[in-house]
Short mmCIF file of C-alpha atoms in Angstrom, two decimals:
data_model
loop_
_atom_site.label_atom_id
_atom_site.label_comp_id
_atom_site.label_asym_id
_atom_site.label_seq_id
_atom_site.Cartn_x
_atom_site.Cartn_y
_atom_site.Cartn_z
CA UNK A 1 0.37 -0.16 0.38
CA UNK A 2 1.33 3.66 -0.73
CA UNK A 3 0.97 6.76 1.12
CA UNK A 4 -1.33 8.81 -0.16
CA UNK A 5 0.93 12.11 1.00
CA UNK A 6 3.90 9.92 -0.93
CA UNK A 7 0.41 10.09 -4.31
CA UNK A 8 0.05 13.70 -3.94
CA UNK A 9 3.58 14.09 -3.70
CA UNK A 10 4.03 11.82 -7.21
CA UNK A 11 1.06 14.09 -8.97
CA UNK A 12 2.00 17.36 -7.69
CA UNK A 13 0.29 20.74 -8.62
CA UNK A 14 -0.87 20.26 -11.42
CA UNK A 15 -4.88 21.42 -13.21
CA UNK A 16 -6.80 19.37 -10.58
CA UNK A 17 -5.36 21.23 -7.70
CA UNK A 18 -5.58 24.04 -9.84
CA UNK A 19 -9.01 24.06 -10.34
CA UNK A 20 -9.59 23.28 -6.78
CA UNK A 21 -8.35 26.44 -6.05
CA UNK A 22 -9.93 28.56 -7.99
CA UNK A 23 -13.62 26.82 -7.02
CA UNK A 24 -12.47 27.52 -3.19
CA UNK A 25 -10.91 30.84 -3.31
CA UNK A 26 -14.64 32.12 -5.61
CA UNK A 27 -15.86 30.44 -2.17
CA UNK A 28 -13.35 33.02 -0.15
CA UNK A 29 -14.74 36.02 -1.73
CA UNK A 30 -17.75 34.96 -1.69
CA UNK A 31 -18.00 34.23 2.34
CA UNK A 32 -15.32 37.26 3.24
CA UNK A 33 -18.51 39.39 1.02
CA UNK A 34 -20.94 38.01 4.03
CA UNK A 35 -18.40 38.24 6.79
CA UNK A 36 -15.97 41.53 6.07
CA UNK A 37 -17.99 42.96 3.34
CA UNK A 38 -21.40 43.38 5.21
CA UNK A 39 -19.96 46.83 6.82
CA UNK A 40 -19.80 48.21 3.75
CA UNK A 41 -23.88 46.51 2.94
CA UNK A 42 -24.95 47.73 6.45
CA UNK A 43 -23.30 50.99 6.11
CA UNK A 44 -25.38 52.35 2.60
CA UNK A 45 -28.48 50.16 4.67
CA UNK A 46 -28.34 52.37 7.87
CA UNK A 47 -31.23 55.09 6.89
CA UNK A 48 -33.31 52.96 5.18
CA UNK A 49 -33.28 49.91 8.17
CA UNK A 50 -32.52 52.33 11.16
CA UNK A 51 -29.28 50.77 11.91
CA UNK A 52 -27.90 52.92 14.68
CA UNK A 53 -25.26 52.47 17.21
CA UNK A 54 -27.17 49.93 19.72
CA UNK A 55 -28.68 47.86 16.53
CA UNK A 56 -25.68 47.54 14.94
CA UNK A 57 -23.94 46.00 18.14
CA UNK A 58 -27.10 43.36 18.11
CA UNK A 59 -26.63 42.50 14.83
CA UNK A 60 -22.83 41.09 14.74
CA UNK A 61 -22.98 40.06 17.64
CA UNK A 62 -26.50 37.84 16.43
CA UNK A 63 -24.23 36.87 13.41
CA UNK A 64 -20.71 35.27 15.18
CA UNK A 65 -23.31 33.59 17.39
CA UNK A 66 -24.95 32.00 14.91
CA UNK A 67 -21.47 30.66 13.76
CA UNK A 68 -20.24 30.10 17.63
CA UNK A 69 -23.39 28.02 18.52
CA UNK A 70 -23.33 25.89 14.94
CA UNK A 71 -19.15 25.43 14.58
CA UNK A 72 -19.20 22.38 16.59
CA UNK A 73 -21.71 20.68 14.25
CA UNK A 74 -20.67 21.81 11.65
CA UNK A 75 -17.29 20.25 11.95
CA UNK A 76 -19.02 16.59 13.13
CA UNK A 77 -21.12 16.69 10.20
CA UNK A 78 -17.72 17.38 7.94
CA UNK A 79 -15.97 14.00 9.26
CA UNK A 80 -19.02 12.28 9.00
CA UNK A 81 -20.74 12.88 4.97
CA UNK A 82 -17.65 14.33 3.53
CA UNK A 83 -16.38 17.91 2.85
CA UNK A 84 -17.82 18.71 -0.69
CA UNK A 85 -20.71 17.26 0.49
CA UNK A 86 -21.93 20.24 3.51
CA UNK A 87 -20.04 22.25 1.94
CA UNK A 88 -22.59 22.47 -1.45
CA UNK A 89 -25.40 22.03 1.65
CA UNK A 90 -24.54 25.09 3.69
CA UNK A 91 -23.31 27.14 0.26
CA UNK A 92 -26.99 26.56 -1.04
CA UNK A 93 -28.10 27.51 2.02
CA UNK A 94 -26.59 30.63 3.17
CA UNK A 95 -27.19 31.89 -0.08
CA UNK A 96 -30.88 31.19 -0.40
CA UNK A 97 -30.34 33.16 3.05
CA UNK A 98 -28.43 35.43 2.02
CA UNK A 99 -30.24 36.21 -1.07
CA UNK A 100 -33.90 36.84 1.74
CA UNK A 101 -31.67 39.27 3.84
CA UNK A 102 -31.80 41.73 1.36
CA UNK A 103 -34.92 41.37 0.24
CA UNK A 104 -35.43 41.91 3.79
CA UNK A 105 -38.16 45.31 4.82
CA UNK A 106 -36.92 46.22 8.09
CA UNK A 107 -34.33 46.04 10.74
CA UNK A 108 -35.53 42.77 12.89
CA UNK A 109 -36.58 40.83 10.28
CA UNK A 110 -32.78 41.52 8.30
CA UNK A 111 -31.79 40.65 11.95
CA UNK A 112 -32.64 37.40 11.66
CA UNK A 113 -31.88 36.48 8.04
CA UNK A 114 -28.11 37.30 8.58
CA UNK A 115 -28.72 35.55 12.31
CA UNK A 116 -29.45 32.44 9.84
CA UNK A 117 -26.73 33.21 7.35
CA UNK A 118 -23.95 33.00 9.74
CA UNK A 119 -24.94 29.71 10.92
CA UNK A 120 -24.72 28.11 7.45
CA UNK A 121 -21.71 30.50 6.45
CA UNK A 122 -19.34 29.05 8.88
CA UNK A 123 -19.69 25.47 6.87
CA UNK A 124 -17.84 27.22 3.28
CA UNK A 125 -15.39 29.46 5.75
CA UNK A 126 -14.33 26.39 7.72
CA UNK A 127 -14.68 23.83 4.41
CA UNK A 128 -12.42 25.72 1.83
CA UNK A 129 -9.15 25.82 3.50
CA UNK A 130 -9.31 21.58 4.99
CA UNK A 131 -10.68 21.03 1.84
CA UNK A 132 -7.72 22.52 -0.44
CA UNK A 133 -5.27 21.12 1.84
CA UNK A 134 -6.43 17.46 1.22
CA UNK A 135 -5.53 18.27 -2.07
CA UNK A 136 -2.01 19.85 -2.27
CA UNK A 137 1.08 17.89 -0.67
CA UNK A 138 2.44 18.48 2.83
CA UNK A 139 5.48 20.88 1.05
CA UNK A 140 2.92 23.26 -0.82
CA UNK A 141 0.53 23.33 1.91
CA UNK A 142 1.00 26.53 3.80
CA UNK A 143 1.99 28.49 0.57
CA UNK A 144 -1.38 27.10 -1.45
CA UNK A 145 -3.66 28.20 1.71
CA UNK A 146 -1.99 31.67 1.71
CA UNK A 147 -2.68 32.25 -2.16
CA UNK A 148 -6.01 31.52 -1.67
CA UNK A 149 -6.34 33.83 1.13
CA UNK A 150 -4.96 36.73 -1.51
CA UNK A 151 -9.16 36.36 -2.50
CA UNK A 152 -10.24 38.12 1.22
CA UNK A 153 -8.45 41.31 0.31
CA UNK A 154 -9.27 40.73 -3.34
CA UNK A 155 -13.35 41.04 -2.11
CA UNK A 156 -13.22 43.83 -0.26
CA UNK A 157 -11.24 45.97 -2.35
CA UNK A 158 -13.82 45.24 -5.24
CA UNK A 159 -17.28 45.25 -2.54
CA UNK A 160 -15.72 48.92 -1.37
CA UNK A 161 -15.60 49.64 -5.25
CA UNK A 162 -19.02 47.98 -6.29
CA UNK A 163 -20.74 50.47 -3.02
CA UNK A 164 -18.75 52.93 -4.28
CA UNK A 165 -20.32 53.23 -7.29
CA UNK A 166 -23.72 51.46 -6.79
CA UNK A 167 -24.50 53.79 -3.43
CA UNK A 168 -24.45 57.26 -4.85
CA UNK A 169 -26.85 56.49 -7.65
CA UNK A 170 -29.33 56.63 -5.24
CA UNK A 171 -31.24 53.88 -6.62
CA UNK A 172 -34.80 53.42 -5.50
CA UNK A 173 -37.49 50.88 -7.65
CA UNK A 174 -40.40 51.21 -6.58
CA UNK A 175 -42.15 47.77 -5.99
CA UNK A 176 -45.23 47.71 -3.81
CA UNK A 177 -45.77 50.25 -1.37
CA UNK A 178 -43.11 51.40 0.85
CA UNK A 179 -40.96 48.76 0.20
CA UNK A 180 -38.41 49.83 -2.96
CA UNK A 181 -35.91 47.89 -4.09
CA UNK A 182 -32.77 50.71 -3.15
CA UNK A 183 -28.23 51.24 -3.83
CA UNK A 184 -28.04 48.47 -1.03
CA UNK A 185 -30.36 45.99 -1.74
CA UNK A 186 -28.64 45.75 -5.36
CA UNK A 187 -25.07 46.12 -3.78
CA UNK A 188 -26.48 42.84 -1.26
CA UNK A 189 -27.63 40.46 -4.60
CA UNK A 190 -24.04 41.04 -6.02
CA UNK A 191 -22.47 39.44 -3.49
CA UNK A 192 -24.03 36.23 -3.96
CA UNK A 193 -22.28 36.13 -7.80
CA UNK A 194 -18.35 34.22 -6.47
CA UNK A 195 -20.72 32.03 -4.38
CA UNK A 196 -22.57 31.09 -7.25
CA UNK A 197 -19.77 30.65 -9.23
CA UNK A 198 -18.56 28.13 -6.57
CA UNK A 199 -20.73 26.54 -6.51
CA UNK A 200 -21.53 25.40 -9.71
CA UNK A 201 -17.39 24.95 -9.31
CA UNK A 202 -17.37 23.02 -6.72
CA UNK A 203 -20.39 20.77 -8.26
CA UNK A 204 -18.07 19.34 -10.62
CA UNK A 205 -15.11 18.44 -8.42
CA UNK A 206 -14.72 14.78 -6.46
CA UNK A 207 -14.80 14.68 -2.64
CA UNK A 208 -11.26 14.65 -0.58
CA UNK A 209 -10.00 11.00 -1.12
CA UNK A 210 -8.65 11.33 1.88
CA UNK A 211 -11.94 11.49 3.96
CA UNK A 212 -12.94 8.44 1.98
CA UNK A 213 -10.24 6.70 3.43
CA UNK A 214 -10.67 8.15 6.73
CA UNK A 215 -14.12 6.48 6.83
CA UNK A 216 -12.56 2.84 4.62
CA UNK A 217 -13.87 3.65 1.07
CA UNK A 218 -10.75 2.76 -0.09
CA UNK A 219 -12.50 2.42 -4.00
CA UNK A 220 -13.51 5.80 -3.80
CA UNK A 221 -10.38 7.12 -2.51
CA UNK A 222 -8.95 5.31 -5.25
CA UNK A 223 -11.54 6.96 -7.89
CA UNK A 224 -11.22 10.72 -6.92
CA UNK A 225 -6.62 9.81 -6.98
CA UNK A 226 -7.49 8.69 -10.73
CA UNK A 227 -9.38 11.24 -11.28
CA UNK A 228 -6.36 13.81 -10.62
CA UNK A 229 -3.68 11.21 -12.11
CA UNK A 230 -5.37 11.70 -15.48
CA UNK A 231 -5.85 15.45 -15.09
CA UNK A 232 -2.62 15.82 -13.79
CA UNK A 233 -0.03 13.95 -15.77
CA UNK A 234 -2.42 12.82 -18.96
CA UNK A 235 -5.36 10.32 -19.77
CA UNK A 236 -2.80 7.52 -20.81
CA UNK A 237 -1.26 7.98 -17.34
CA UNK A 238 -2.82 5.62 -14.46
CA UNK A 239 -2.15 4.99 -11.03
CA UNK A 240 -1.30 1.92 -11.41
CA UNK A 241 1.28 2.86 -14.60
CA UNK A 242 2.89 5.00 -11.27
CA UNK A 243 2.77 1.98 -9.25
CA UNK A 244 0.29 2.66 -7.31
CA UNK A 245 -2.37 -0.48 -6.29
CA UNK A 246 -3.63 1.11 -3.40
CA UNK A 247 -3.52 3.75 -1.02
CA UNK A 248 -3.30 4.28 2.60
CA UNK A 249 -2.53 7.23 5.74
CA UNK A 250 -1.29 7.10 9.23
CA UNK A 251 -3.95 7.35 12.77
CA UNK A 252 -6.79 5.81 10.62
CA UNK A 253 -9.75 5.79 12.53
CA UNK A 254 -11.15 2.29 14.18
CA UNK A 255 -14.21 0.93 12.80
CA UNK A 256 -16.90 2.56 14.09
CA UNK A 257 -19.30 1.11 17.17
CA UNK A 258 -23.24 1.67 16.59
CA UNK A 259 -24.55 3.74 19.02
CA UNK A 260 -27.01 6.64 19.08
CA UNK A 261 -26.55 10.48 16.92
CA UNK A 262 -25.79 12.66 20.35
CA UNK A 263 -23.23 9.40 21.64
CA UNK A 264 -21.72 9.71 18.53
CA UNK A 265 -21.40 12.44 17.96
CA UNK A 266 -19.08 12.78 21.53
CA UNK A 267 -16.84 10.06 21.35
CA UNK A 268 -16.31 11.12 18.08
CA UNK A 269 -14.99 14.44 19.63
CA UNK A 270 -13.43 12.72 22.70
CA UNK A 271 -10.11 12.45 21.00
CA UNK A 272 -9.42 15.88 20.32
CA UNK A 273 -10.34 16.44 24.36
CA UNK A 274 -7.15 14.14 25.18
CA UNK A 275 -3.41 13.63 25.21
CA UNK A 276 -1.51 15.29 22.42
CA UNK A 277 -4.35 15.93 20.00
CA UNK A 278 -6.17 18.56 22.84
CA UNK A 279 -2.37 20.28 23.89
CA UNK A 280 -2.36 21.44 19.58
CA UNK A 281 -6.13 22.09 19.60
CA UNK A 282 -5.84 24.11 22.63
CA UNK A 283 -2.74 26.37 21.73
CA UNK A 284 -4.38 26.80 18.41
CA UNK A 285 -7.46 27.84 19.36
CA UNK A 286 -5.98 30.25 22.25
CA UNK A 287 -3.77 32.08 19.70
CA UNK A 288 -6.49 32.09 16.68
CA UNK A 289 -9.05 33.84 19.76
CA UNK A 290 -6.72 36.34 19.81
CA UNK A 291 -6.10 36.52 16.46
CA UNK A 292 -9.27 36.99 15.21
CA UNK A 293 -10.21 38.87 18.44
CA UNK A 294 -8.27 41.40 16.76
CA UNK A 295 -8.36 40.71 13.53
CA UNK A 296 -12.08 41.24 13.61
CA UNK A 297 -13.34 42.14 16.49
CA UNK A 298 -11.42 45.56 16.53
CA UNK A 299 -11.66 46.15 12.69
CA UNK A 300 -15.85 45.72 13.33
CA UNK A 301 -14.96 49.83 14.59
CA UNK A 302 -12.42 51.23 12.33
CA UNK A 303 -14.76 52.73 10.40
CA UNK A 304 -16.44 54.92 12.97
CA UNK A 305 -12.93 55.29 14.45
CA UNK A 306 -11.81 56.63 11.44
CA UNK A 307 -14.57 58.91 10.78
CA UNK A 308 -13.86 60.71 14.64
CA UNK A 309 -10.18 61.15 13.56
CA UNK A 310 -11.20 62.82 10.20
CA UNK A 311 -13.24 64.89 11.50
CA UNK A 312 -11.25 65.98 14.33
CA UNK A 313 -8.55 69.44 13.01
CA UNK A 314 -5.99 69.50 14.77
CA UNK A 315 -3.07 66.67 15.23
CA UNK A 316 -4.22 64.90 18.20
CA UNK A 317 -4.26 60.73 19.28
CA UNK A 318 -7.20 58.98 18.78
CA UNK A 319 -7.57 58.40 22.51
CA UNK A 320 -7.18 62.30 22.75
CA UNK A 321 -9.71 62.63 19.85
CA UNK A 322 -12.65 60.33 20.73
CA UNK A 323 -12.55 62.11 24.57
CA UNK A 324 -13.83 64.47 22.50
CA UNK A 325 -17.25 63.11 21.38
CA UNK A 326 -19.88 61.55 23.42
CA UNK A 327 -21.37 57.86 22.29
CA UNK A 328 -24.57 59.45 20.66
CA UNK A 329 -21.13 60.75 17.67
CA UNK A 330 -19.92 57.49 17.13
CA UNK A 331 -22.32 57.47 14.13
CA UNK A 332 -22.04 58.30 10.18
CA UNK A 333 -23.47 61.27 9.70
CA UNK A 334 -24.14 60.40 5.82
CA UNK A 335 -26.87 57.73 4.73
CA UNK A 336 -25.59 58.19 0.95
CA UNK A 337 -22.36 57.25 1.03
CA UNK A 338 -19.51 57.55 -1.56
CA UNK A 339 -15.77 57.10 -2.55
CA UNK A 340 -14.64 59.74 -0.13
CA UNK A 341 -15.79 58.05 2.91
CA UNK A 342 -15.67 54.39 1.69
CA UNK A 343 -12.12 55.00 0.93
CA UNK A 344 -10.19 53.46 4.12
CA UNK A 345 -12.22 50.18 3.69
CA UNK A 346 -10.62 50.08 0.18
CA UNK A 347 -7.39 50.71 1.84
CA UNK A 348 -8.19 48.09 4.39
CA UNK A 349 -8.46 45.41 1.81
CA UNK A 350 -5.53 46.71 0.29
CA UNK A 351 -3.81 45.90 3.17
CA UNK A 352 -5.23 42.86 3.54
CA UNK A 353 -3.94 41.30 0.19
CA UNK A 354 -0.71 42.90 -0.06
CA UNK A 355 0.23 41.48 3.56
CA UNK A 356 -0.58 37.93 1.72
CA UNK A 357 1.51 38.31 -0.73
CA UNK A 358 4.30 39.69 1.53
CA UNK A 359 3.46 36.55 3.19
CA UNK A 360 4.19 34.17 0.26
CA UNK A 361 6.93 35.92 -0.42
CA UNK A 362 8.12 35.04 3.22
CA UNK A 363 7.82 31.74 2.79
CA UNK A 364 10.32 31.29 0.64
CA UNK A 365 12.82 31.38 3.07
CA UNK A 366 10.94 31.40 6.38
CA UNK A 367 8.93 29.11 8.67
CA UNK A 368 5.04 29.46 9.51
CA UNK A 369 6.15 29.64 12.63
CA UNK A 370 8.81 32.98 12.22
CA UNK A 371 6.05 34.53 10.67
CA UNK A 372 3.75 34.12 12.75
CA UNK A 373 5.80 34.95 15.97
CA UNK A 374 6.99 38.66 13.88
CA UNK A 375 3.10 39.75 12.54
CA UNK A 376 1.86 39.45 16.02
CA UNK A 377 4.71 41.27 17.01
CA UNK A 378 4.33 44.16 14.72
CA UNK A 379 0.82 43.94 15.54
CA UNK A 380 2.04 44.70 19.43
CA UNK A 381 4.30 47.13 18.47
CA UNK A 382 1.48 49.03 16.13
CA UNK A 383 -1.00 48.85 18.97
CA UNK A 384 1.50 50.64 21.55
CA UNK A 385 2.54 53.46 18.95
CA UNK A 386 -1.12 54.29 18.37
CA UNK A 387 -1.22 55.79 22.12
CA UNK A 388 0.85 58.03 20.89
CA UNK A 389 0.90 58.77 16.66
CA UNK A 390 -1.11 61.54 16.41
CA UNK A 391 -0.70 62.13 11.69
CA UNK A 392 -4.35 60.81 10.77
CA UNK A 393 -2.04 58.82 7.86
CA UNK A 394 0.29 57.16 10.26
CA UNK A 395 -2.72 56.41 12.46
CA UNK A 396 -4.37 54.99 9.87
CA UNK A 397 -1.18 52.60 8.69
CA UNK A 398 -0.98 51.67 12.54
CA UNK A 399 -4.43 50.77 12.56
CA UNK A 400 -3.81 48.70 9.29
CA UNK A 401 -1.12 46.80 10.83
CA UNK A 402 -3.00 46.05 14.00
CA UNK A 403 -6.08 44.28 12.34
CA UNK A 404 -4.34 43.21 9.02
CA UNK A 405 -1.42 41.17 10.46
CA UNK A 406 -3.23 39.45 12.77
CA UNK A 407 -5.88 38.13 10.09
CA UNK A 408 -2.62 36.41 8.00
CA UNK A 409 -0.67 34.99 10.96
CA UNK A 410 -4.50 33.34 11.80
CA UNK A 411 -4.14 31.61 8.37
CA UNK A 412 -0.71 29.75 8.68
CA UNK A 413 -2.05 28.81 12.32
CA UNK A 414 -4.62 26.78 10.49
CA UNK A 415 -2.29 25.37 8.42
CA UNK A 416 -0.17 24.23 11.20
CA UNK A 417 -3.56 22.71 12.91
CA UNK A 418 -4.34 21.26 10.02
CA UNK A 419 -1.19 19.00 9.70
CA UNK A 420 -0.96 17.92 13.49
CA UNK A 421 -4.56 16.66 13.62
CA UNK A 422 -5.46 13.23 11.66
CA UNK A 423 -8.29 12.96 8.35
CA UNK A 424 -10.62 11.41 10.73
CA UNK A 425 -10.59 14.38 13.37
CA UNK A 426 -10.06 17.79 11.20
CA UNK A 427 -12.57 19.14 10.23
CA UNK A 428 -14.42 19.03 13.84
CA UNK A 429 -10.82 20.61 15.15
CA UNK A 430 -11.04 23.52 12.55
CA UNK A 431 -14.70 24.43 13.58
CA UNK A 432 -14.04 23.72 16.98
CA UNK A 433 -10.75 26.20 16.79
CA UNK A 434 -12.60 28.82 14.51
CA UNK A 435 -15.98 28.70 17.13
CA UNK A 436 -13.05 29.80 20.25
CA UNK A 437 -12.17 32.45 17.12
CA UNK A 438 -15.18 33.84 16.58
CA UNK A 439 -15.86 34.06 20.39
CA UNK A 440 -13.04 36.34 20.25
CA UNK A 441 -14.41 37.99 17.72
CA UNK A 442 -17.32 39.01 19.32
CA UNK A 443 -15.61 39.48 22.92
CA UNK A 444 -13.38 42.54 21.43
CA UNK A 445 -16.01 43.32 19.33
CA UNK A 446 -18.31 44.27 22.95
CA UNK A 447 -15.03 44.43 25.17
CA UNK A 448 -14.58 48.13 22.36
CA UNK A 449 -18.39 49.58 22.34
CA UNK A 450 -18.42 49.19 25.64
CA UNK A 451 -14.81 50.45 27.11
CA UNK A 452 -13.25 52.81 24.60
CA UNK A 453 -15.26 55.60 26.12
CA UNK A 454 -14.41 54.62 29.54
CA UNK A 455 -10.49 54.32 28.53
CA UNK A 456 -8.89 54.56 25.20
CA UNK A 457 -5.98 54.04 26.58
CA UNK A 458 -7.32 50.78 28.38
CA UNK A 459 -9.02 49.34 25.32
CA UNK A 460 -5.89 49.46 22.72
CA UNK A 461 -3.72 48.45 25.10
CA UNK A 462 -5.62 45.40 26.25
CA UNK A 463 -5.08 44.10 22.89
CA UNK A 464 -1.37 44.96 22.87
CA UNK A 465 -0.65 42.72 25.70
CA UNK A 466 -2.83 39.88 24.02
CA UNK A 467 -1.11 40.02 21.29
CA UNK A 468 2.38 40.19 23.47
CA UNK A 469 0.82 36.74 25.53
CA UNK A 470 0.83 35.24 21.90
CA UNK A 471 4.09 35.93 21.42
CA UNK A 472 5.22 34.58 24.88
CA UNK A 473 3.54 31.35 23.64
CA UNK A 474 5.55 31.62 20.32
CA UNK A 475 8.71 32.28 21.56
CA UNK A 476 8.91 29.25 25.03
CA UNK A 477 6.16 27.22 24.64
CA UNK A 478 7.47 23.42 24.16
CA UNK A 479 4.24 22.34 22.09
CA UNK A 480 4.93 21.11 18.33
CA UNK A 481 1.98 23.44 17.73
CA UNK A 482 4.29 25.89 16.71
CA UNK A 483 7.01 23.74 15.97
CA UNK A 484 9.68 25.55 13.52
CA UNK A 485 10.66 24.69 10.63
CA UNK A 486 14.27 23.23 10.80
CA UNK A 487 15.97 25.49 8.45
CA UNK A 488 15.20 28.69 6.29
CA UNK A 489 16.44 27.32 3.36
CA UNK A 490 13.62 25.52 2.08
CA UNK A 491 15.27 23.20 -0.61
CA UNK A 492 16.61 21.71 3.34
CA UNK A 493 12.94 22.41 4.85
CA UNK A 494 11.64 18.26 5.02
CA UNK A 495 7.97 17.60 6.16
CA UNK A 496 7.80 15.39 8.78
CA UNK A 497 6.17 12.20 8.24
CA UNK A 498 4.15 12.08 11.50
CA UNK A 499 2.98 16.14 10.91
CA UNK A 500 0.56 15.76 8.08
CA UNK A 501 -2.27 13.32 7.15
#
């Protein structure tokens, strides 16, 4: 029997992997539209739906709560029925409810629909990384996942550019009574296009052969690999011609025991809650809690904080500016937004794209742990300097470094976790770690909302201390979860055989 990772090494990164990459990348654009692009859509809907400050907090909290509640179940189902199948199901449902949310007539119905979207979009947001990684040979896994992350920044920039064109048009096509098809609704509908394209492309792709091996379906695994072989190597090349008659992988699960649904879910997750797997999961989840809390929770307040600094004519620090404004002025004053009002969102997207490209360059020479440490150090330093920065451009740059570098670090941390967890537990591990991360985003967003006006310095420096704590784990903890790649020279770096399945 041939190890499946040796088979993928033979097949290389060919046409099948390219098709899978672009399918996952397009789905990633849709997920980004639903998670990060929503801030632009909500800005356009502020007056139409009466979304004031407290309602905005409820909206973000509701969306994240949906993701937290469903994440463990998504991971369990991904390991039970397959990555591709669950991805298709959740993608279809999230598209349907996202369509309905764009058509809702009032805030409360919009809130309910966004909660349901938050539940179902959890599937695509976690599964695209797992699915893509299981078709990628170990030595390229970190780089390929990072390339896929480019589309987060691309999506953010495109959404902002489309919004800057649509929102000033003040579209208002009356349908019935006071209900009209307005600019923000059209923007919401257009944001579904990547999801529809991704749905069609994913429909044409095979299930992960690693999943098939984990559920003891050898024939299906061979069929998926044979399809990959012919697409990569040519129609005349088969697995047999390469000397592969059957495949296996280490750490395969034991034969399943018939139990009730809830008992089966518990027994399936128990291996992650003990021994070395729990250590890996706990450390990764703790890091992701801080990284997503900073990269998403704090980022959700970026537009409003920046708006106040731009309104202020004097050169002062962020905290000095915030002290001048009471809480009821922490809103955007205009309902019809243009590019001038959204340019910071465009800068945010460009920064995300730029840092992911920079990460790809760094991966040529450095291991993932080195890059994560450098990014977390940069974020902590940027947060500290925000205590003193007074120039508006410098404040924007520091703010972007503070919220973007943790987002890049999060993707690298996820690839390390995927390497260390066996296939039959991988979906659950990624979902549980992302559940903890979403909880970090929720807590961070609420923390900023409740403390920024009370003590701005305490707010930003709490994030700095949390990032420093993450750096300490990277430097001094002996766990394999953040083990340093042995060499800075690519030709000398070799994947550990027991590290990735």
